[in-house]
mmCIF file of N, CA, C and O in Angstrom:
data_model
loop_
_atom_site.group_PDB
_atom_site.id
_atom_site.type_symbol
_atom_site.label_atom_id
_atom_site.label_comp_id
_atom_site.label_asym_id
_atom_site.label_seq_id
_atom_site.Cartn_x
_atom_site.Cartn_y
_atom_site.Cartn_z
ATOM 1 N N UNK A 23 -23.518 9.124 -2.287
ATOM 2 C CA UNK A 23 -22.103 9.142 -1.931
ATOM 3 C C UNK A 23 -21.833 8.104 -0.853
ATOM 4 O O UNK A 23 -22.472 8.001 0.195
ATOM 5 N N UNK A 24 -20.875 7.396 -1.211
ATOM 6 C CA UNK A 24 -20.384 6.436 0.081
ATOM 7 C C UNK A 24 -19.666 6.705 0.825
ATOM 8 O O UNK A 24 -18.773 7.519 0.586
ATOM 9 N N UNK A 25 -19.839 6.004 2.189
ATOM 10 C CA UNK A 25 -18.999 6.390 3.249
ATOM 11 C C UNK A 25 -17.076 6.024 3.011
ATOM 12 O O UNK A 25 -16.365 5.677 2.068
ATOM 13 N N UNK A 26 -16.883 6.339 4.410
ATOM 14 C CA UNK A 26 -15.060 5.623 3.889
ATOM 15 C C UNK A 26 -14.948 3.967 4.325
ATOM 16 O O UNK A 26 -15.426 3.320 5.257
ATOM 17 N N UNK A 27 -14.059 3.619 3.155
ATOM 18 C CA UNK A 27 -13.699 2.582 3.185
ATOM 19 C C UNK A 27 -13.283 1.587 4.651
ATOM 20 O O UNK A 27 -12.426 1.869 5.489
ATOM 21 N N UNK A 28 -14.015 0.602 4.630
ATOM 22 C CA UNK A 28 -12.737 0.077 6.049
ATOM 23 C C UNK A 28 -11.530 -0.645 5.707
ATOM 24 O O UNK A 28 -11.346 -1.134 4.592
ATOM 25 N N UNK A 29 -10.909 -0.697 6.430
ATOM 26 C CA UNK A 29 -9.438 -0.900 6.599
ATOM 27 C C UNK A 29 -9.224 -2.168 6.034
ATOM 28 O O UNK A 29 -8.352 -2.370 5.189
ATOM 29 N N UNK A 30 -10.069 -3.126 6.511
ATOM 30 C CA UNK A 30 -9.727 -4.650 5.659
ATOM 31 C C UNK A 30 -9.506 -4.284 4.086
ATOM 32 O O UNK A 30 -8.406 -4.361 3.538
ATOM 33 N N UNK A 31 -10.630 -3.901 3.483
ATOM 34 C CA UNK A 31 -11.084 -3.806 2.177
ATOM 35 C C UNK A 31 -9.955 -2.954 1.704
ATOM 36 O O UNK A 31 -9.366 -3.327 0.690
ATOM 37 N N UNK A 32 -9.679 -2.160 2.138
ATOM 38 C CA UNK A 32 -8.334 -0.985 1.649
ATOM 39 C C UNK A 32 -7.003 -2.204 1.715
ATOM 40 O O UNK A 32 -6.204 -2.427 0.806
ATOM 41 N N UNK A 33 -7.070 -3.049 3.401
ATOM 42 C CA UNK A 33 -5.811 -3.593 2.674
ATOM 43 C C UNK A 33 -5.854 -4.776 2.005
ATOM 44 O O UNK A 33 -4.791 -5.090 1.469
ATOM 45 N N UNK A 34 -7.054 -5.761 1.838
ATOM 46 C CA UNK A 34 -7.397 -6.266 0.710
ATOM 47 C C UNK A 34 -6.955 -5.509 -0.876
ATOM 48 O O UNK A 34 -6.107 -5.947 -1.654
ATOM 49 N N UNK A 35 -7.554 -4.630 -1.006
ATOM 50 C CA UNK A 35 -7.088 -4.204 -2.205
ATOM 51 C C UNK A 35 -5.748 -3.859 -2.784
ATOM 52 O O UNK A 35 -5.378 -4.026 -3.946
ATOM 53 N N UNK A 36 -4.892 -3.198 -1.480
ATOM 54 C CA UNK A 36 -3.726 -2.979 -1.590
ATOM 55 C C UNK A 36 -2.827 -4.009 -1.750
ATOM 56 O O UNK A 36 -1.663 -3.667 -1.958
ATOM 57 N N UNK A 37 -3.085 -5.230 -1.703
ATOM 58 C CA UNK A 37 -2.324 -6.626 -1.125
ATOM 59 C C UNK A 37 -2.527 -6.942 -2.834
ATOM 60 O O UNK A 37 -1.540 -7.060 -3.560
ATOM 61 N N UNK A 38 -3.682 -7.038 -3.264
ATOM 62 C CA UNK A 38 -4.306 -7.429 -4.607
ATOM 63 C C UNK A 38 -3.232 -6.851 -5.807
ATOM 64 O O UNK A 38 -2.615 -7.470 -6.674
ATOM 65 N N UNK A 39 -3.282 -5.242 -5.443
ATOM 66 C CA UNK A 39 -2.701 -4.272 -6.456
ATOM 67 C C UNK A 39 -1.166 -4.638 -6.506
ATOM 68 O O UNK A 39 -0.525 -4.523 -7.550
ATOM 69 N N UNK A 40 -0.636 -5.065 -5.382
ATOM 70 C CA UNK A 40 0.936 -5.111 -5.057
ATOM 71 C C UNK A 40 1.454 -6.286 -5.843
ATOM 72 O O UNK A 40 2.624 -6.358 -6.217
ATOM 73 N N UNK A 41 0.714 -7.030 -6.036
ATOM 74 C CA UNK A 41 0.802 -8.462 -6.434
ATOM 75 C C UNK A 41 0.477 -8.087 -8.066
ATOM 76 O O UNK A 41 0.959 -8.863 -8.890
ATOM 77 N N UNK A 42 -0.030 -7.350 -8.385
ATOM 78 C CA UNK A 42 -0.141 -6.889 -9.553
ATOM 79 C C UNK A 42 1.186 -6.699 -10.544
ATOM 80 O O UNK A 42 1.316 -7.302 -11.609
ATOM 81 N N UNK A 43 1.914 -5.980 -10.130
ATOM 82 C CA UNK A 43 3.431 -5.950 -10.239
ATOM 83 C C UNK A 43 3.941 -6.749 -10.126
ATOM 84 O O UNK A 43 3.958 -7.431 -9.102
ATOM 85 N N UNK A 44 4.898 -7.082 -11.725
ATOM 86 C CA UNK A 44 5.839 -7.862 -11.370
ATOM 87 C C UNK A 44 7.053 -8.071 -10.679
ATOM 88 O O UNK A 44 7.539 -9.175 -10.433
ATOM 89 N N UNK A 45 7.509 -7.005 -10.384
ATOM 90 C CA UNK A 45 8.750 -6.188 -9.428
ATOM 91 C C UNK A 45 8.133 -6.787 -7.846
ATOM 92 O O UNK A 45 8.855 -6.762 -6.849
ATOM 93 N N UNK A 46 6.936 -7.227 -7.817
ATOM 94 C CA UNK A 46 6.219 -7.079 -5.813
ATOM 95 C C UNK A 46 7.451 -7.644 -5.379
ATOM 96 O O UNK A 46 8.277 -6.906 -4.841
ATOM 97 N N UNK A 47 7.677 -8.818 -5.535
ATOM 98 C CA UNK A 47 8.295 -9.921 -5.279
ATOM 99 C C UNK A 47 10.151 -9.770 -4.820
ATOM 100 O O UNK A 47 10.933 -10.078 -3.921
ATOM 101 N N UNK A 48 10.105 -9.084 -6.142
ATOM 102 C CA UNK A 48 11.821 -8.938 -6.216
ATOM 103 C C UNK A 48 12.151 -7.667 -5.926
ATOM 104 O O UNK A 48 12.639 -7.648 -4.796
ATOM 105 N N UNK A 49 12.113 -6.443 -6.479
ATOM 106 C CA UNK A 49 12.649 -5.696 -6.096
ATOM 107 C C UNK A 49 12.035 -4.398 -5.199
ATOM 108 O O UNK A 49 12.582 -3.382 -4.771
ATOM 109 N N UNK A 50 10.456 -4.968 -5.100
ATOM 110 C CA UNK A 50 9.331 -4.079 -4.793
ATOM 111 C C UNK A 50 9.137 -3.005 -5.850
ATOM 112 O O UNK A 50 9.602 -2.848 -6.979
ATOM 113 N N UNK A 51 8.136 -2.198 -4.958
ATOM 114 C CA UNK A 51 7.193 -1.122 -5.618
ATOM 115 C C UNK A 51 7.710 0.289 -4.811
ATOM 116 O O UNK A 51 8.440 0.256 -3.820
ATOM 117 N N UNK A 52 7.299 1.258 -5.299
ATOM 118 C CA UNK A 52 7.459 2.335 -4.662
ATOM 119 C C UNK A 52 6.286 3.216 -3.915
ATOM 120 O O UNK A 52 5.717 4.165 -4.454
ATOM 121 N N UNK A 53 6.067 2.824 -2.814
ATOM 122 C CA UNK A 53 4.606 3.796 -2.110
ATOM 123 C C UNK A 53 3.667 4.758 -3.072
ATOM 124 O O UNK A 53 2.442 4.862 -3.003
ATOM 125 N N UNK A 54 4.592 5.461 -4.022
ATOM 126 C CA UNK A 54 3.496 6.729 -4.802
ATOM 127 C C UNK A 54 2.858 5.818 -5.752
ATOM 128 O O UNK A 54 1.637 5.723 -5.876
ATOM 129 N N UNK A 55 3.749 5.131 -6.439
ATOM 130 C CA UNK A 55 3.497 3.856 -7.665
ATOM 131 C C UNK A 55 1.806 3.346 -7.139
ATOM 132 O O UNK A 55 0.702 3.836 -7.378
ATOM 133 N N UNK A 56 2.191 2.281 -6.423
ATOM 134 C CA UNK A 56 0.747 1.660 -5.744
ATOM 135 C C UNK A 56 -0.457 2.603 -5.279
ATOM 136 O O UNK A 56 -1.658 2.361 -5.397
ATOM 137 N N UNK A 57 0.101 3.651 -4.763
ATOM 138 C CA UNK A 57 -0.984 4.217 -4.399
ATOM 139 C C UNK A 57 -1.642 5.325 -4.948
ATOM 140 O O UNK A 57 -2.680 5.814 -4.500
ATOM 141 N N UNK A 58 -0.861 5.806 -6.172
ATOM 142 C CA UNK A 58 -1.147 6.030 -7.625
ATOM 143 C C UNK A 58 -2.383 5.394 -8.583
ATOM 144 O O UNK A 58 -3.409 5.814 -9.119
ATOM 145 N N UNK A 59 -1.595 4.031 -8.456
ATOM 146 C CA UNK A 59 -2.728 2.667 -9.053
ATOM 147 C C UNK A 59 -3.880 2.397 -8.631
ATOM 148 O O UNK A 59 -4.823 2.124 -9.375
ATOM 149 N N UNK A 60 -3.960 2.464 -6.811
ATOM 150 C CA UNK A 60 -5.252 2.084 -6.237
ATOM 151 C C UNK A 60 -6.225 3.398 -6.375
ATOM 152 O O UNK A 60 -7.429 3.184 -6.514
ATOM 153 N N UNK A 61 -5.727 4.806 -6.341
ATOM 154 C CA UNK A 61 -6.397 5.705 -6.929
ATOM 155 C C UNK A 61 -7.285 5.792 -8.106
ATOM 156 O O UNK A 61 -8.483 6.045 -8.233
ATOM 157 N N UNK A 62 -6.385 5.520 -8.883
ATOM 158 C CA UNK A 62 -6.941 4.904 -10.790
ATOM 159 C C UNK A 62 -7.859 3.895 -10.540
ATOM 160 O O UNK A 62 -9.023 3.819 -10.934
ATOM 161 N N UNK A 63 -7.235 3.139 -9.857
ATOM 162 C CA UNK A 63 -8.288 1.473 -9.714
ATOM 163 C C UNK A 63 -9.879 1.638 -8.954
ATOM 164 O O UNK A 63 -10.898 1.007 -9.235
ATOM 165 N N UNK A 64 -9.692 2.705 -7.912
ATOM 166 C CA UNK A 64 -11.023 2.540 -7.253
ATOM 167 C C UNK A 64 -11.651 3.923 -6.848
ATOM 168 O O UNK A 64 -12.718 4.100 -6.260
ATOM 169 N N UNK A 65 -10.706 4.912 -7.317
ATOM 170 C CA UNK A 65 -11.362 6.228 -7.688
ATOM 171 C C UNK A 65 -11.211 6.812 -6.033
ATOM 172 O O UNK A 65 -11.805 7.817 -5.643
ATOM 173 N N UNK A 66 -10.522 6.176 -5.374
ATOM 174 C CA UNK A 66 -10.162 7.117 -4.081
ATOM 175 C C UNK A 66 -8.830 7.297 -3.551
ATOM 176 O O UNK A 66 -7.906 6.728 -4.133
ATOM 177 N N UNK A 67 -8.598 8.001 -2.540
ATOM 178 C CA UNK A 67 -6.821 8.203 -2.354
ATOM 179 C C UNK A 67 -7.151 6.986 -0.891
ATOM 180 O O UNK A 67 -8.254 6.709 -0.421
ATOM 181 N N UNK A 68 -5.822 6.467 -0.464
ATOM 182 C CA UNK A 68 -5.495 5.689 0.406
ATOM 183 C C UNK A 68 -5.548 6.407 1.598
ATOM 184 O O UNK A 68 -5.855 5.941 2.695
ATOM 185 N N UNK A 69 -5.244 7.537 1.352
ATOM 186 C CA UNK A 69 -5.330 8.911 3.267
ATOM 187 C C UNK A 69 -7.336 8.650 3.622
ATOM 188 O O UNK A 69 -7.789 8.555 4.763
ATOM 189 N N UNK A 70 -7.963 8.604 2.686
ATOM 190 C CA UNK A 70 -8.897 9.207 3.016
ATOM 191 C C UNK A 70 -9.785 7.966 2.916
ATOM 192 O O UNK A 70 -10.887 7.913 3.462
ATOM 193 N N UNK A 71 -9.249 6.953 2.184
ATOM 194 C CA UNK A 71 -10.070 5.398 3.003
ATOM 195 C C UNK A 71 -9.417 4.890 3.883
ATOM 196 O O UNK A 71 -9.708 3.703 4.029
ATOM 197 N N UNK A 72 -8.431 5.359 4.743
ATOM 198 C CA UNK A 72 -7.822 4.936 5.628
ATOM 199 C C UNK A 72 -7.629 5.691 6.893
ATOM 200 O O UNK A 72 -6.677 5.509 7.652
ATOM 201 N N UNK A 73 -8.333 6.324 7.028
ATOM 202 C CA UNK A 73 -8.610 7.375 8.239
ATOM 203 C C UNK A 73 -8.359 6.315 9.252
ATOM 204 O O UNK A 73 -7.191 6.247 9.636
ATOM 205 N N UNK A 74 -9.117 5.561 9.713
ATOM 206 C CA UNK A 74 -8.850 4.397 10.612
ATOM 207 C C UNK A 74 -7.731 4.130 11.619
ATOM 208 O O UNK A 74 -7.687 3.673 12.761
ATOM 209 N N UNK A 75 -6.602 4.728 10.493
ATOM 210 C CA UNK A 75 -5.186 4.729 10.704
ATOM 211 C C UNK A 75 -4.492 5.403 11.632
ATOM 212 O O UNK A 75 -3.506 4.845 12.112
ATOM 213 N N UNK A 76 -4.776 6.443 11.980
ATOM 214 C CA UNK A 76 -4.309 7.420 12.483
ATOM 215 C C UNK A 76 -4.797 8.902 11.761
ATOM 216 O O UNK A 76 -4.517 10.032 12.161
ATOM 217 N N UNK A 77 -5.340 8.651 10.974
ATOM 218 C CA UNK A 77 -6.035 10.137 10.342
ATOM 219 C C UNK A 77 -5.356 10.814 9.323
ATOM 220 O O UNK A 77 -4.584 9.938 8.933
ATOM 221 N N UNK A 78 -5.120 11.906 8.570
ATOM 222 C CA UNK A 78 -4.489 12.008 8.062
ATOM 223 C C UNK A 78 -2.915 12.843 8.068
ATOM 224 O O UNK A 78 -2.640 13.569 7.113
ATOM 225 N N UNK A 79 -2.150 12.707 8.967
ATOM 226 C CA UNK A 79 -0.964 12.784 9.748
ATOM 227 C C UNK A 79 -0.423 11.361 9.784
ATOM 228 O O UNK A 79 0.580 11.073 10.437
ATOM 229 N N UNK A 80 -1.248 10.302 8.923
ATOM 230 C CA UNK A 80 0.216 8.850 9.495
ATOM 231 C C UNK A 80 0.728 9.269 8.143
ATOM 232 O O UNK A 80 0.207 9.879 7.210
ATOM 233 N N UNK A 81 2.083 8.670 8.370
ATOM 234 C CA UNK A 81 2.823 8.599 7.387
ATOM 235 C C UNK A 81 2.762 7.343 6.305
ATOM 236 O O UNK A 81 2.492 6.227 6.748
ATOM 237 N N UNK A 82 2.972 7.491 5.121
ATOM 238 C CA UNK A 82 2.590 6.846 4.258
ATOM 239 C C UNK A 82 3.815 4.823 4.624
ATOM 240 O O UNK A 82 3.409 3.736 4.213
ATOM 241 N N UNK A 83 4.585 4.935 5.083
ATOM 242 C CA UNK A 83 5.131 3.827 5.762
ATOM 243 C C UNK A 83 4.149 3.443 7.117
ATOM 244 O O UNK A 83 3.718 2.298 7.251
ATOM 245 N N UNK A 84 3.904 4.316 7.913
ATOM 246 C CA UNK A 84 3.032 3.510 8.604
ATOM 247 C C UNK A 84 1.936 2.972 8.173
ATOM 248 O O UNK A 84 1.539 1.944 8.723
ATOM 249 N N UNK A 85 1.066 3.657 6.887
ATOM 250 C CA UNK A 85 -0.006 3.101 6.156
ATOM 251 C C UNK A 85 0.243 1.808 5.400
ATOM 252 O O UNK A 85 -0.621 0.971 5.139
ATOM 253 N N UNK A 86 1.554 1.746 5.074
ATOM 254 C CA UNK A 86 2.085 0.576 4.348
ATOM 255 C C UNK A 86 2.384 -0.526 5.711
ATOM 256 O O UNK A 86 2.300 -1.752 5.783
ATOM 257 N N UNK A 87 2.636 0.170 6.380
ATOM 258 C CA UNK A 87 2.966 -1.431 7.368
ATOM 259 C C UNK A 87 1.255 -2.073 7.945
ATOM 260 O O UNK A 87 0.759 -3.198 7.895
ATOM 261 N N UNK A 88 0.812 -0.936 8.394
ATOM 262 C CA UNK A 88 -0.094 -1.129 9.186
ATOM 263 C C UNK A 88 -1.371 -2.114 7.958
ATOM 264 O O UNK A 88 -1.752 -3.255 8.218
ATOM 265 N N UNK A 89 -1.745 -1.459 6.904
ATOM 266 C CA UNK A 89 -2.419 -2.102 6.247
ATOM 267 C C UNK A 89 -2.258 -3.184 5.406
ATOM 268 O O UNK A 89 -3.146 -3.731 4.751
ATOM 269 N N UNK A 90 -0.661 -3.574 5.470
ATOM 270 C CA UNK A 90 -0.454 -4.995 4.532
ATOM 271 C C UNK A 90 0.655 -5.740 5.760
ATOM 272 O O UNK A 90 1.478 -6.614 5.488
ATOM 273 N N UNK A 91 0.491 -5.314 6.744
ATOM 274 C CA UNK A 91 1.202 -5.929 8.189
ATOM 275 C C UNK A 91 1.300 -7.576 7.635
ATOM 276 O O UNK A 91 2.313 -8.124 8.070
ATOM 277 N N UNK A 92 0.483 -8.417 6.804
ATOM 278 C CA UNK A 92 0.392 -9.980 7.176
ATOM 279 C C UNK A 92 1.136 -10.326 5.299
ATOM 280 O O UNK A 92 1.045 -11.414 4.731
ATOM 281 N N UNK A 93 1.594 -9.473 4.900
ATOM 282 C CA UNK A 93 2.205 -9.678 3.801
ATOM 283 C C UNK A 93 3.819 -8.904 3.161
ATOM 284 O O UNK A 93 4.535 -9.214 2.209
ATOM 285 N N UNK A 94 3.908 -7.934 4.076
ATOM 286 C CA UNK A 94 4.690 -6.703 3.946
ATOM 287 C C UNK A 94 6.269 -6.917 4.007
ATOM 288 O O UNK A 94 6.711 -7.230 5.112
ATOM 289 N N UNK A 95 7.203 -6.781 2.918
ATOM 290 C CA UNK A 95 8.422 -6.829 3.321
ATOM 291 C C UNK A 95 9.012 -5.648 2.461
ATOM 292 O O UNK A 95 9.013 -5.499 1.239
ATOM 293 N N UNK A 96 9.785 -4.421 4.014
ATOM 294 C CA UNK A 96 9.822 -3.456 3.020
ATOM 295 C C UNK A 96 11.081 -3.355 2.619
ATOM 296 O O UNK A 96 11.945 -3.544 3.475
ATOM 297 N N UNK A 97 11.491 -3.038 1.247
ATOM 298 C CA UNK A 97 13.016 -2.902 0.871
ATOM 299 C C UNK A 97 13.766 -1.652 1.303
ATOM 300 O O UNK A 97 14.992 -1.568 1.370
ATOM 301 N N UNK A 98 13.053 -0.864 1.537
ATOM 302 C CA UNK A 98 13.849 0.232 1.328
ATOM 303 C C UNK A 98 12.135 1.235 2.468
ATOM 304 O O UNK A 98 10.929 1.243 2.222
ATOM 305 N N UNK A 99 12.817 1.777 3.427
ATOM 306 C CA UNK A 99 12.359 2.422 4.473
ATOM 307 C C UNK A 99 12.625 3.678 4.788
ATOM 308 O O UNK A 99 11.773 4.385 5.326
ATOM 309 N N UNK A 100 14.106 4.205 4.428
ATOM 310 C CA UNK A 100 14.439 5.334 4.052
ATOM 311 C C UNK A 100 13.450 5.937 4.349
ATOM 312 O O UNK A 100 12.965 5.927 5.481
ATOM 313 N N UNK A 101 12.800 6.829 2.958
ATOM 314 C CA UNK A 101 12.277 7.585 2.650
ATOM 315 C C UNK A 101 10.546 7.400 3.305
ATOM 316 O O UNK A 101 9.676 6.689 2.803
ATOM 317 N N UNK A 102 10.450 8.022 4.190
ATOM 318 C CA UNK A 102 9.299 7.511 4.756
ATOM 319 C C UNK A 102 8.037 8.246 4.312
ATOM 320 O O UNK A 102 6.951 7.910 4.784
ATOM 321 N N UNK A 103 8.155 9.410 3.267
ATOM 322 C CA UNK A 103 7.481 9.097 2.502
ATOM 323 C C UNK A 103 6.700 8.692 1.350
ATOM 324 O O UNK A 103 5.537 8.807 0.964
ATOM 325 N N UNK A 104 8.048 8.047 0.850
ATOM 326 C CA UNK A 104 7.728 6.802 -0.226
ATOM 327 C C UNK A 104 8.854 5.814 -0.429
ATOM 328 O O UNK A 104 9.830 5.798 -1.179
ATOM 329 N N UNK A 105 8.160 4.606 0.939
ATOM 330 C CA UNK A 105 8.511 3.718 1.153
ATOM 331 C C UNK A 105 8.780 2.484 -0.136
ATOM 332 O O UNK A 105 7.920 2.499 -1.016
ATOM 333 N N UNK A 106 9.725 1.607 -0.265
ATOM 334 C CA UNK A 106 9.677 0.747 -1.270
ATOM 335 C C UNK A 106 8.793 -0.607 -0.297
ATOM 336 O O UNK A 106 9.115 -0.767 0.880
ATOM 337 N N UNK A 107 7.900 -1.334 -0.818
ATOM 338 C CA UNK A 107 7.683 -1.987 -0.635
ATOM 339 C C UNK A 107 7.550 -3.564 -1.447
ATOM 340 O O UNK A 107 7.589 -3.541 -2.677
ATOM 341 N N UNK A 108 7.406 -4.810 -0.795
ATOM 342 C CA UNK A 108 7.709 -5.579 -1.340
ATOM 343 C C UNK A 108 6.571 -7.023 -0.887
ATOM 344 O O UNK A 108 5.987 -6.832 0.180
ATOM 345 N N UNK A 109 6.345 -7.947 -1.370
ATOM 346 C CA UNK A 109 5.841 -8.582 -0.894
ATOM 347 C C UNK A 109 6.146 -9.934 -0.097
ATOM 348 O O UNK A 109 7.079 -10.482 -0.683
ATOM 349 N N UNK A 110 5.781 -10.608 0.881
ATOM 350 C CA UNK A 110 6.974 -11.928 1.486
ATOM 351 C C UNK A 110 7.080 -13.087 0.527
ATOM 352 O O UNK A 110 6.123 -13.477 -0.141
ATOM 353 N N UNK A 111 8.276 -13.615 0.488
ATOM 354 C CA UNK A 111 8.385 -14.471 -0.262
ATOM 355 C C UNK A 111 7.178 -15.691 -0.589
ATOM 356 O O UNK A 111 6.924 -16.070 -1.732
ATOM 357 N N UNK A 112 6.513 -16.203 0.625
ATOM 358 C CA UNK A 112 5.801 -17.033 0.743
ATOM 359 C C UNK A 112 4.357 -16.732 0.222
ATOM 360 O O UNK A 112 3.488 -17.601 0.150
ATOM 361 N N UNK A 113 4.167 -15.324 -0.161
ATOM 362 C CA UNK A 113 2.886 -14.703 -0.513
ATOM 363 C C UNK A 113 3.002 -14.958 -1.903
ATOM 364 O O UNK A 113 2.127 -15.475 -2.597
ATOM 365 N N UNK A 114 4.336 -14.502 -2.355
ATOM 366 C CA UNK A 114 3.964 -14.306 -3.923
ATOM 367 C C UNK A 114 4.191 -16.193 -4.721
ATOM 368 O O UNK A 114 3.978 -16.387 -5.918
#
C-alpha cells in the first residue's frame, strides 16, 4: 500500500485532468466533475491525497485554489462546495 500523495503530483495531475476538458478554457469545469475524473483516473479521492492542505475540513475551493494556484481562474465561486473552475487564458 502506498503512502499519500504529495501535493505537487496531486496538482500536477489536477492541472493535466482540467486541461482535459474542453470547456477548461471557456466556460470551466465543475469541482465534483474533475474530481470525479481524477478519482477514476488514479484510483484515489483528492481529500485524502491532499491532506497537506489543511486536512480534511478544507473546503473543496480552497483545494482548488491552493493546488492549481499557478493556473487557476475560477468562474463561479459561489458554491464553495463545488466551485466552477477554469483554466488562465495563457495556460490553455
Amino acid at each position: 500500500r502506498s503512502g499519500p500523495v504529495a501535493a505537487s503530483v496531486v496538482a500536477q495531475r489536477l492541472c493535466d485532468l482540467l486541461l482535459s476538458f474542453p470547456s477548461a478554457a471557456i466556460g470551466g469545469v465543475q469541482w465534483r466533475t474533475l474530481a470525479q475524473r481524477y478519482e477514476v483516473t488514479y484510483g484515489c479521492k483528492i481529500d485524502a491525497a491532499s491532506a497537506s492542505l489543511g486536512g480534511a475540513a478544507a473546503s473543496p475551493l480552497s483545494a482548488a485554489t491552493a493546488l492549481l494556484w499557478d493556473v487557476l481562474r475560477l468562474v463561479d465561486k459561489e458554491d464553495t462546495d463545488n466551485p466552477v473552475v477554469a483554466v488562465e487564458d495563457a495556460v490553455a
